[in-house]
């Protein structure tokens, strides 16, 4: 159901099969982001418990990114129900987060290569979200936020 202030055009497009398929893809990508984030945190835990290096940065970043996943999923669900504000947040976060994740990973000596590679994989899932939310189906469903 659309929030007050959302156009009736948005409501009409939400029932469209292409729109629902696009949101299903976004939800899968967000779930993949969360799964990879959980794997990363699990690997950090195993590394720490087996006496290998696990820095505070790795623990905190792993926990923060894992905590973001359910919030991003909830925003995606709200967007699929017609919230243009939630849709705009999903689009914005899925654009900024991969850049930030990869940018931080490129800082020499901050994290081991395996950690950077796994974080990069999680960022790829968000790149998928960024592309789908800018596709024609969702741009038609949210014409005010498309641009």
Coordinates of N, CA and C in Angstrom, one line a residue:
X1 N 0.8 -1.2 0.0 CA 0.0 0.0 0.0 C 0.9 1.2 0.0
X2 N 0.5 2.2 -0.7 CA 1.3 3.5 -0.9 C 1.1 4.4 0.3
X3 N 2.2 5.1 0.6 CA 2.1 6.0 1.7 C 1.4 7.3 1.2
X4 N 0.8 8.0 2.2 CA 0.2 9.3 1.8 C 1.2 10.2 1.2
X5 N 0.9 10.9 0.1 CA 1.8 11.7 -0.6 C 2.4 11.0 -1.8
X6 N 2.4 9.7 -1.9 CA 2.9 9.0 -3.0 C 1.8 9.1 -4.1
X7 N 2.2 9.2 -5.4 CA 1.3 9.3 -6.4 C 0.5 8.0 -6.7
X8 N -0.7 8.1 -7.3 CA -1.5 7.0 -7.6 C -0.8 6.2 -8.7
X9 N 0.0 6.9 -9.5 CA 0.8 6.2 -10.6 C 1.7 5.2 -9.9
X10 N 2.4 5.5 -8.8 CA 3.3 4.6 -8.1 C 2.5 3.4 -7.7
X11 N 1.3 3.6 -7.1 CA 0.5 2.4 -6.7 C 0.1 1.5 -7.9
X12 N -0.2 2.1 -9.0 CA -0.5 1.3 -10.2 C 0.6 0.5 -10.7
X13 N 1.9 1.0 -10.6 CA 3.0 0.3 -11.1 C 3.5 -0.8 -10.1
X14 N 3.2 -0.6 -8.9 CA 3.6 -1.6 -7.9 C 3.1 -3.0 -8.1
X15 N 1.9 -3.1 -8.7 CA 1.3 -4.4 -9.0 C 1.8 -5.0 -10.3
X16 N 2.5 -4.2 -11.1 CA 3.1 -4.7 -12.3 C 4.1 -5.9 -12.1
X17 N 4.0 -6.9 -12.9 CA 4.9 -8.1 -12.8 C 6.3 -7.7 -12.9
X18 N 6.7 -6.8 -13.8 CA 8.1 -6.3 -13.9 C 8.6 -5.7 -12.6
X19 N 7.7 -4.9 -12.0 CA 8.1 -4.2 -10.8 C 8.3 -5.2 -9.7
X20 N 7.4 -6.1 -9.5 CA 7.5 -7.1 -8.5 C 8.7 -8.0 -8.7
X21 N 9.0 -8.3 -9.9 CA 10.2 -9.1 -10.2 C 11.5 -8.4 -9.9
X22 N 11.5 -7.1 -10.2 CA 12.7 -6.2 -9.9 C 12.9 -6.2 -8.4
X23 N 11.8 -6.0 -7.6 CA 11.9 -6.0 -6.1 C 12.3 -7.3 -5.6
X24 N 11.9 -8.4 -6.2 CA 12.4 -9.7 -5.8 C 13.9 -9.9 -6.0
X25 N 14.4 -9.3 -7.1 CA 15.8 -9.4 -7.4 C 16.5 -8.5 -6.3
X26 N 16.0 -7.4 -6.0 CA 16.7 -6.5 -5.0 C 16.7 -7.2 -3.7
X27 N 15.6 -7.8 -3.3 CA 15.6 -8.6 -2.0 C 16.6 -9.7 -2.0
X28 N 16.8 -10.4 -3.1 CA 17.8 -11.5 -3.2 C 19.2 -10.9 -3.1
X29 N 19.5 -9.8 -3.7 CA 20.8 -9.1 -3.6 C 21.1 -8.7 -2.2
X30 N 20.1 -8.1 -1.5 CA 20.3 -7.7 -0.2 C 20.5 -8.9 0.8
X31 N 19.8 -9.9 0.5 CA 20.0 -11.2 1.3 C 21.4 -11.7 1.1
X32 N 21.9 -11.7 -0.2 CA 23.2 -12.1 -0.5 C 24.2 -11.3 0.2
X33 N 24.0 -9.9 0.2 CA 24.9 -9.0 1.0 C 25.0 -9.4 2.4
X34 N 23.8 -9.7 3.0 CA 23.8 -10.1 4.4 C 24.4 -11.5 4.7
X35 N 24.3 -12.4 3.8 CA 24.9 -13.7 3.9 C 26.4 -13.6 3.8
X36 N 26.9 -12.9 2.9 CA 28.4 -12.7 2.7 C 28.9 -12.0 4.0
X37 N 28.1 -11.0 4.5 CA 28.6 -10.3 5.7 C 28.6 -11.2 6.9
X38 N 27.7 -12.1 7.0 CA 27.7 -13.1 8.1 C 28.9 -14.1 7.9
X39 N 29.2 -14.5 6.7 CA 30.3 -15.3 6.5 C 31.6 -14.6 6.9
X40 N 31.7 -13.4 6.5 CA 32.9 -12.6 6.8 C 33.1 -12.5 8.3
X41 N 32.0 -12.2 9.0 CA 32.2 -12.1 10.5 C 32.5 -13.5 11.1
X42 N 31.9 -14.5 10.5 CA 32.2 -15.9 11.0 C 33.7 -16.3 10.8
X43 N 34.2 -15.9 9.6 CA 35.6 -16.2 9.3 C 36.5 -15.4 10.3
X44 N 36.2 -14.2 10.6 CA 36.9 -13.4 11.5 C 36.9 -14.1 12.9
X45 N 35.8 -14.6 13.3 CA 35.7 -15.3 14.6 C 36.5 -16.5 14.6
X46 N 36.5 -17.3 13.6 CA 37.3 -18.5 13.5 C 38.8 -18.1 13.5
X47 N 39.1 -17.1 12.8 CA 40.5 -16.7 12.8 C 41.0 -16.3 14.2
X48 N 40.2 -15.5 14.9 CA 40.5 -15.1 16.2 C 40.6 -16.2 17.2
X49 N 39.7 -17.2 17.1 CA 39.7 -18.3 18.0 C 40.8 -19.3 17.7
X50 N 41.4 -19.3 16.5 CA 42.5 -20.2 16.2 C 43.9 -19.5 16.3
X51 N 43.9 -18.3 16.8 CA 45.1 -17.6 17.1 C 45.6 -16.8 15.9
X52 N 44.9 -16.6 14.9 CA 45.3 -15.8 13.8 C 44.9 -14.3 14.0
X53 N 45.4 -13.4 13.2 CA 45.1 -12.0 13.3 C 43.7 -11.7 13.0
X54 N 43.0 -11.0 13.9 CA 41.7 -10.5 13.7 C 41.6 -9.1 14.5
X55 N 41.8 -8.1 13.7 CA 41.9 -6.7 14.3 C 40.5 -6.2 14.7
X56 N 40.5 -5.2 15.5 CA 39.3 -4.5 15.9 C 38.5 -4.0 14.7
X57 N 39.3 -3.5 13.7 CA 38.7 -3.0 12.5 C 37.8 -4.1 11.8
X58 N 38.4 -5.3 11.7 CA 37.7 -6.4 11.1 C 36.5 -6.8 11.8
X59 N 36.5 -6.8 13.2 CA 35.4 -7.2 14.0 C 34.3 -6.1 13.8
X60 N 34.7 -4.9 14.0 CA 33.6 -3.8 14.0 C 33.0 -3.6 12.7
X61 N 33.8 -3.6 11.6 CA 33.3 -3.4 10.3 C 32.4 -4.6 9.9
X62 N 32.9 -5.8 10.2 CA 32.1 -7.0 9.9 C 30.7 -6.9 10.6
X63 N 30.7 -6.5 11.9 CA 29.5 -6.5 12.7 C 28.5 -5.4 12.1
X64 N 29.1 -4.2 11.8 CA 28.3 -3.1 11.3 C 27.6 -3.4 10.0
X65 N 28.4 -4.0 9.1 CA 27.8 -4.3 7.7 C 26.8 -5.4 7.9
X66 N 27.0 -6.4 8.8 CA 26.0 -7.4 9.0 C 24.7 -6.8 9.6
X67 N 24.9 -5.8 10.5 CA 23.7 -5.2 11.1 C 22.9 -4.3 10.1
X68 N 23.6 -3.8 9.1 CA 23.0 -3.0 8.1 C 22.0 -3.8 7.2
X69 N 22.4 -5.1 6.9 CA 21.6 -5.9 6.0 C 20.1 -6.0 6.3
X70 N 19.7 -6.3 7.6 CA 18.3 -6.4 7.9 C 17.6 -5.0 7.7
X71 N 18.3 -4.0 8.0 CA 17.7 -2.6 7.9 C 17.5 -2.3 6.4
X72 N 18.5 -2.7 5.6 CA 18.3 -2.5 4.1 C 17.2 -3.4 3.6
X73 N 17.1 -4.6 4.1 CA 16.0 -5.5 3.7 C 14.6 -4.9 4.0
X74 N 14.5 -4.3 5.2 CA 13.3 -3.7 5.7 C 12.9 -2.5 4.8
X75 N 13.9 -1.7 4.5 CA 13.7 -0.6 3.6 C 13.2 -1.1 2.2
X76 N 13.8 -2.2 1.7 CA 13.4 -2.7 0.4 C 11.9 -3.2 0.5
X77 N 11.5 -3.8 1.5 CA 10.1 -4.3 1.7 C 9.2 -3.1 1.7
X78 N 9.6 -2.1 2.5 CA 8.7 -0.8 2.5 C 8.6 -0.2 1.1
X79 N 9.7 -0.2 0.4 CA 9.7 0.4 -0.9 C 8.8 -0.4 -1.8
X80 N 8.8 -1.7 -1.7 CA 8.0 -2.6 -2.5 C 6.5 -2.4 -2.2
X81 N 6.2 -1.9 -1.0 CA 4.9 -1.6 -0.6 C 4.4 -0.2 -1.0
X82 N 5.4 0.6 -1.6 CA 5.0 1.9 -2.1 C 5.7 3.1 -1.5
X83 N 6.6 2.9 -0.5 CA 7.2 4.0 0.1 C 8.4 4.6 -0.8
X84 N 8.1 5.8 -1.3 CA 9.1 6.4 -2.1 C 10.4 6.8 -1.3
X85 N 10.2 7.2 0.0 CA 11.3 7.5 0.9 C 12.2 6.3 1.1
X86 N 11.6 5.2 1.3 CA 12.4 3.9 1.5 C 13.1 3.6 0.2
X87 N 12.4 3.7 -0.9 CA 13.0 3.4 -2.2 C 14.2 4.3 -2.5
X88 N 14.1 5.6 -2.2 CA 15.2 6.6 -2.3 C 16.4 6.2 -1.4
X89 N 16.1 5.7 -0.2 CA 17.2 5.3 0.7 C 17.9 4.1 0.2
X90 N 17.1 3.1 -0.3 CA 17.8 1.9 -0.9 C 18.6 2.3 -2.1
X91 N 18.1 3.1 -3.0 CA 18.9 3.5 -4.1 C 20.2 4.2 -3.7
X92 N 20.1 5.1 -2.7 CA 21.2 5.9 -2.3 C 22.3 5.0 -1.6
X93 N 21.8 4.2 -0.6 CA 22.7 3.3 0.1 C 23.4 2.3 -0.8
X94 N 22.7 1.8 -1.8 CA 23.3 0.8 -2.7 C 24.3 1.4 -3.7
X95 N 24.3 2.7 -3.8 CA 25.2 3.4 -4.6 C 26.5 3.8 -3.8
X96 N 26.2 4.3 -2.6 CA 27.3 4.8 -1.8 C 28.1 3.7 -1.1
X97 N 27.4 2.7 -0.6 CA 28.1 1.6 0.2 C 29.2 0.9 -0.5
X98 N 28.9 0.4 -1.8 CA 30.0 -0.3 -2.5 C 31.3 0.6 -2.7
X99 N 31.0 1.8 -2.9 CA 32.2 2.7 -3.1 C 32.9 2.9 -1.8
X100 N 32.2 3.0 -0.7 CA 32.9 3.1 0.6 C 33.6 1.9 1.0
X101 N 32.9 0.7 0.8 CA 33.5 -0.6 1.2 C 34.8 -0.8 0.4
X102 N 34.7 -0.7 -0.9 CA 35.9 -0.9 -1.7 C 37.0 0.1 -1.4
X103 N 36.6 1.4 -1.3 CA 37.5 2.5 -1.0 C 38.3 2.2 0.3
X104 N 37.7 1.8 1.3 CA 38.3 1.6 2.6 C 39.3 0.3 2.4
X105 N 38.8 -0.7 1.7 CA 39.6 -1.9 1.5 C 40.9 -1.6 0.8
X106 N 40.9 -0.5 0.0 CA 42.1 -0.2 -0.8 C 43.2 0.6 0.0
X107 N 42.9 0.9 1.3 CA 43.9 1.6 2.1 C 44.9 0.5 2.5
X108 N 46.1 0.8 2.1 CA 47.2 -0.2 2.4 C 47.4 -0.5 3.9
X109 N 47.4 -1.8 4.2 CA 47.7 -2.3 5.5 C 46.5 -2.3 6.5
X110 N 45.4 -1.9 6.0 CA 44.2 -1.8 6.9 C 43.6 -3.2 7.2
X111 N 43.6 -4.0 6.2 CA 43.0 -5.3 6.3 C 43.7 -6.3 5.4
X112 N 43.7 -7.6 5.8 CA 44.3 -8.6 4.9 C 43.6 -8.7 3.6
X113 N 44.3 -9.2 2.6 CA 43.7 -9.4 1.2 C 42.4 -10.2 1.2
X114 N 42.4 -11.3 2.0 CA 41.2 -12.2 2.0 C 40.0 -11.4 2.5
X115 N 40.2 -10.6 3.5 CA 39.1 -9.8 4.0 C 38.6 -8.8 3.0
X116 N 39.5 -8.1 2.3 CA 39.2 -7.2 1.3 C 38.4 -7.8 0.1
X117 N 38.8 -9.0 -0.3 CA 38.1 -9.8 -1.3 C 36.7 -10.1 -0.9
X118 N 36.5 -10.6 0.3 CA 35.2 -11.0 0.8 C 34.3 -9.7 0.9
X119 N 34.9 -8.7 1.4 CA 34.1 -7.4 1.5 C 33.7 -6.9 0.1
X120 N 34.6 -7.1 -0.9 CA 34.3 -6.7 -2.3 C 33.2 -7.6 -2.8
X121 N 33.1 -8.8 -2.5 CA 32.0 -9.7 -2.9 C 30.7 -9.2 -2.4
X122 N 30.7 -8.8 -1.1 CA 29.5 -8.2 -0.5 C 29.1 -6.9 -1.2
X123 N 30.0 -6.1 -1.6 CA 29.8 -4.9 -2.3 C 29.2 -5.2 -3.7
X124 N 29.6 -6.2 -4.3 CA 29.0 -6.6 -5.6 C 27.5 -6.8 -5.6
X125 N 27.1 -7.4 -4.5 CA 25.6 -7.6 -4.3 C 24.9 -6.3 -4.2
X126 N 25.5 -5.3 -3.6 CA 24.9 -4.0 -3.5 C 24.9 -3.2 -4.9
X127 N 26.0 -3.5 -5.7 CA 26.0 -2.9 -7.0 C 24.8 -3.4 -7.8
X128 N 24.5 -4.7 -7.6 CA 23.3 -5.3 -8.3 C 22.0 -4.5 -7.9
X129 N 21.9 -4.2 -6.6 CA 20.8 -3.4 -6.1 C 20.8 -2.0 -6.8
X130 N 21.9 -1.4 -6.9 CA 22.0 -0.1 -7.5 C 21.5 -0.1 -8.9
X131 N 21.9 -1.1 -9.7 CA 21.5 -1.2 -11.1 C 20.0 -1.5 -11.2
X132 N 19.5 -2.4 -10.4 CA 18.1 -2.8 -10.5 C 17.2 -1.6 -10.1
X133 N 17.6 -0.9 -9.1 CA 16.7 0.2 -8.6 C 16.8 1.4 -9.6
X134 N 17.7 1.4 -10.5 CA 17.8 2.4 -11.6 C 17.2 1.9 -12.9
X135 N 16.7 0.7 -12.9 CA 16.2 0.1 -14.1 C 14.8 0.7 -14.5
X136 N 14.3 0.4 -15.6 CA 13.1 1.0 -16.1 C 11.9 0.6 -15.3
X137 N 11.8 -0.6 -14.8 CA 10.6 -1.1 -14.0 C 10.4 -0.3 -12.7
X138 N 11.5 -0.1 -12.0 CA 11.4 0.6 -10.7 C 11.4 2.1 -10.9
X139 N 12.1 2.6 -12.0 CA 12.0 4.0 -12.3 C 10.6 4.5 -12.7
X140 N 9.9 3.6 -13.3 CA 8.5 3.9 -13.7 C 7.6 3.8 -12.4
X141 N 7.9 3.0 -11.5 CA 7.1 2.9 -10.3 C 7.3 4.1 -9.3
X142 N 8.5 4.7 -9.4 CA 8.9 5.8 -8.5 C 9.4 6.9 -9.4
X143 N 8.5 7.6 -10.2 CA 9.0 8.6 -11.1 C 9.6 9.8 -10.5
X144 N 9.2 10.2 -9.2 CA 9.7 11.4 -8.6 C 11.2 11.2 -8.1
X145 N 11.5 9.9 -7.7 CA 12.9 9.6 -7.2 C 13.8 9.2 -8.3
X146 N 13.3 8.8 -9.5 CA 14.1 8.4 -10.6 C 14.9 9.6 -11.2
X147 N 16.1 9.4 -11.5 CA 16.8 10.5 -12.1 C 18.2 10.3 -12.4

